[in-house]
Amino acid sequence: MTDIQTTQSPQRYEVHCKQCSHKNTITFGYSSAGWVCTKCGNYHVNHNGLGWVSKHTFSNKPMPDILINQTAKLFDTTYTVVGFAKHKQIGKVYTWNEYILFNPEVGLRSLVESDGHWMLIEPISRENNIEYKQINRVAILDGIKFQMYNSYRSTVVEAAGEFAADILDDKEYKCTEWIAPPLMLIKEEFKDEEELWYMAREIKSSVIKKAFDILVMPAKIDIGAIQTMSFYQKASHLLYMLVAYVVLISFLYAFLNQNNIERKVFGQTFTKSATDTASVLVTPPFQVTGDPTSLQVDVYADVTNNWFDLDFELVNDVTFQRYEGAKSIEFYRGYDSEGYWSEGSKSDYIIISQVPAGTYHLNLYPLTNPSLNQVTYTIKVFEGVSITSNFVWLLFIGLLLPAIQLLRLYLFENKRWEATNFSRQISFYQT
Amino acid sequence: MKNFLNPLNIVMASLLLGMILLYSYASYTGWKIFNSDEVENVSESKGRTHHSGGGRSRFYHK
């Protein structure tokens, strides 16, 4: 029995297991570095193109999510799955799954699943363009800053299919990863030989699920190394917008306040006595000139340890348009074991929005404690008053959205970096 | 500012710009946007110049 036989087109190769003699079909023939028997899990390595040598026996467990020879279209390229390896970090319990994908035009790619997070890895030949800063562990490629995220050695604990390199030589590799989500720069150092560089990019699990028709996807655990946040916005962009908003609205507030002309249109002091039976008091008419404008009605009542309520109507003398309002004044004071105390105030004000120009009067309905002989109160009306609450509320609401996004990003990045022993070199707002 | 013009940034910048325009409009028209004061525009009942007096509950105050 020969070690390899050519089969039908597209060209496939038949190989026989050294352990169980089972007939296997492989894609690359002697271009493969090794293959695993589908029946017994025996791993064979290429013996200088002269034959296959049994090297190891894997457990031959069923593959987790994707099968050998399954095809799928990713980023407009159709791939066939030719190999699978479950890796384990040496000295740690962490494992991840790697699927070897093949397309005749683009060659081999790796699809890696780690804790439910997926990425597609392809080799790059740009090592000469990679600027690496040892001091702060930052690698720069094409102007993108990648932060060192992980460095490890791994071994293969399960495998299926065929491989372009001997998977049991993994112990000899040192792998270093830099991230700039959704990208990852990977360097593999093999003894004293040249370094191999790869670029990985995140693939959403929904894309994998659809492409490979997987019913139940592996559950996502924590934040992936190059996972992007949903509704992601760059922190620097958020900060630009936040600062621009604060500056613009503050400038507008200062400008409008400086040019605002506040004018007193009415002011009068009244006295309500206990014998006064009239329930309504009608003020003389006054002119409102702004069109429209805000009116501020100031109420002052000279009450101590008592209360005063004022209901009023602002009535347009021509159109009879009315605005009803109410204000309650209460002021209490006294002495106790801790000394003087006071509560409430003798004055308050009320804002009436968007009052058209015209002649107006006020109908006043004062009420006070019937035990009071009399109470003196003053009503003043101003037009064109500045409404500070508009500025405060809009400033707060405007800040809320970017602030929430920044907080989300901060917590997301913190969670990402909790999974590694390396510290973040670039602050989250520079990402 | 590279890549600033993405959909989420455009939406957020538009919202913020909208709030600045809202603030300008409110300032020029004397509109108190979040009005917690007890004021009611009752323009639909024209011609009424008297009412029976509100705030009766205040008779039972303290």
mmCIF file of C-alpha atoms in Angstrom, chain B residues 18-55:
data_model
loop_
_atom_site.group_PDB
_atom_site.id
_atom_site.type_symbol
_atom_site.label_atom_id
_atom_site.label_comp_id
_atom_site.label_asym_id
_atom_site.label_seq_id
_atom_site.Cartn_x
_atom_site.Cartn_y
_atom_site.Cartn_z
ATOM 1 C CA GLY B 18 -30.806 70.808 17.923
ATOM 2 C CA MET B 19 -30.618 71.561 21.637
ATOM 3 C CA ILE B 20 -28.567 74.698 20.977
ATOM 4 C CA LEU B 21 -31.186 75.839 18.438
ATOM 5 C CA LEU B 22 -33.935 75.002 20.939
ATOM 6 C CA TYR B 23 -32.180 77.084 23.572
ATOM 7 C CA SER B 24 -31.868 80.014 21.148
ATOM 8 C CA TYR B 25 -35.538 79.783 20.168
ATOM 9 C CA ALA B 26 -36.655 79.558 23.811
ATOM 10 C CA SER B 27 -34.510 82.561 24.724
ATOM 11 C CA TYR B 28 -35.857 84.742 21.930
ATOM 12 C CA THR B 29 -39.502 83.838 22.568
ATOM 13 C CA GLY B 30 -39.358 83.864 26.361
ATOM 14 C CA TRP B 31 -40.290 80.203 26.538
ATOM 15 C CA LYS B 32 -39.584 78.414 29.784
ATOM 16 C CA ILE B 33 -39.092 74.904 28.402
ATOM 17 C CA PHE B 34 -39.371 72.975 31.641
ATOM 18 C CA ASN B 35 -42.070 74.977 33.382
ATOM 19 C CA SER B 36 -42.714 73.701 36.873
ATOM 20 C CA ASP B 37 -44.476 76.916 37.892
ATOM 21 C CA GLU B 38 -48.191 76.756 38.485
ATOM 22 C CA VAL B 39 -49.152 78.759 35.410
ATOM 23 C CA GLU B 40 -51.828 77.757 32.982
ATOM 24 C CA ASN B 41 -52.675 79.406 29.685
ATOM 25 C CA VAL B 42 -56.472 79.394 29.574
ATOM 26 C CA SER B 43 -56.880 81.389 26.375
ATOM 27 C CA GLU B 44 -59.679 79.135 25.115
ATOM 28 C CA SER B 45 -62.168 80.604 27.629
ATOM 29 C CA LYS B 46 -62.033 84.180 26.383
ATOM 30 C CA GLY B 47 -63.842 86.967 28.156
ATOM 31 C CA ARG B 48 -63.743 85.511 31.643
ATOM 32 C CA THR B 49 -62.276 88.077 33.988
ATOM 33 C CA HIS B 50 -63.300 86.624 37.340
ATOM 34 C CA HIS B 51 -63.053 83.279 38.980
ATOM 35 C CA SER B 52 -64.099 81.896 42.245
ATOM 36 C CA GLY B 53 -60.637 81.794 43.768
ATOM 37 C CA GLY B 54 -58.434 78.733 44.003
ATOM 38 C CA GLY B 55 -56.257 77.261 46.677
#
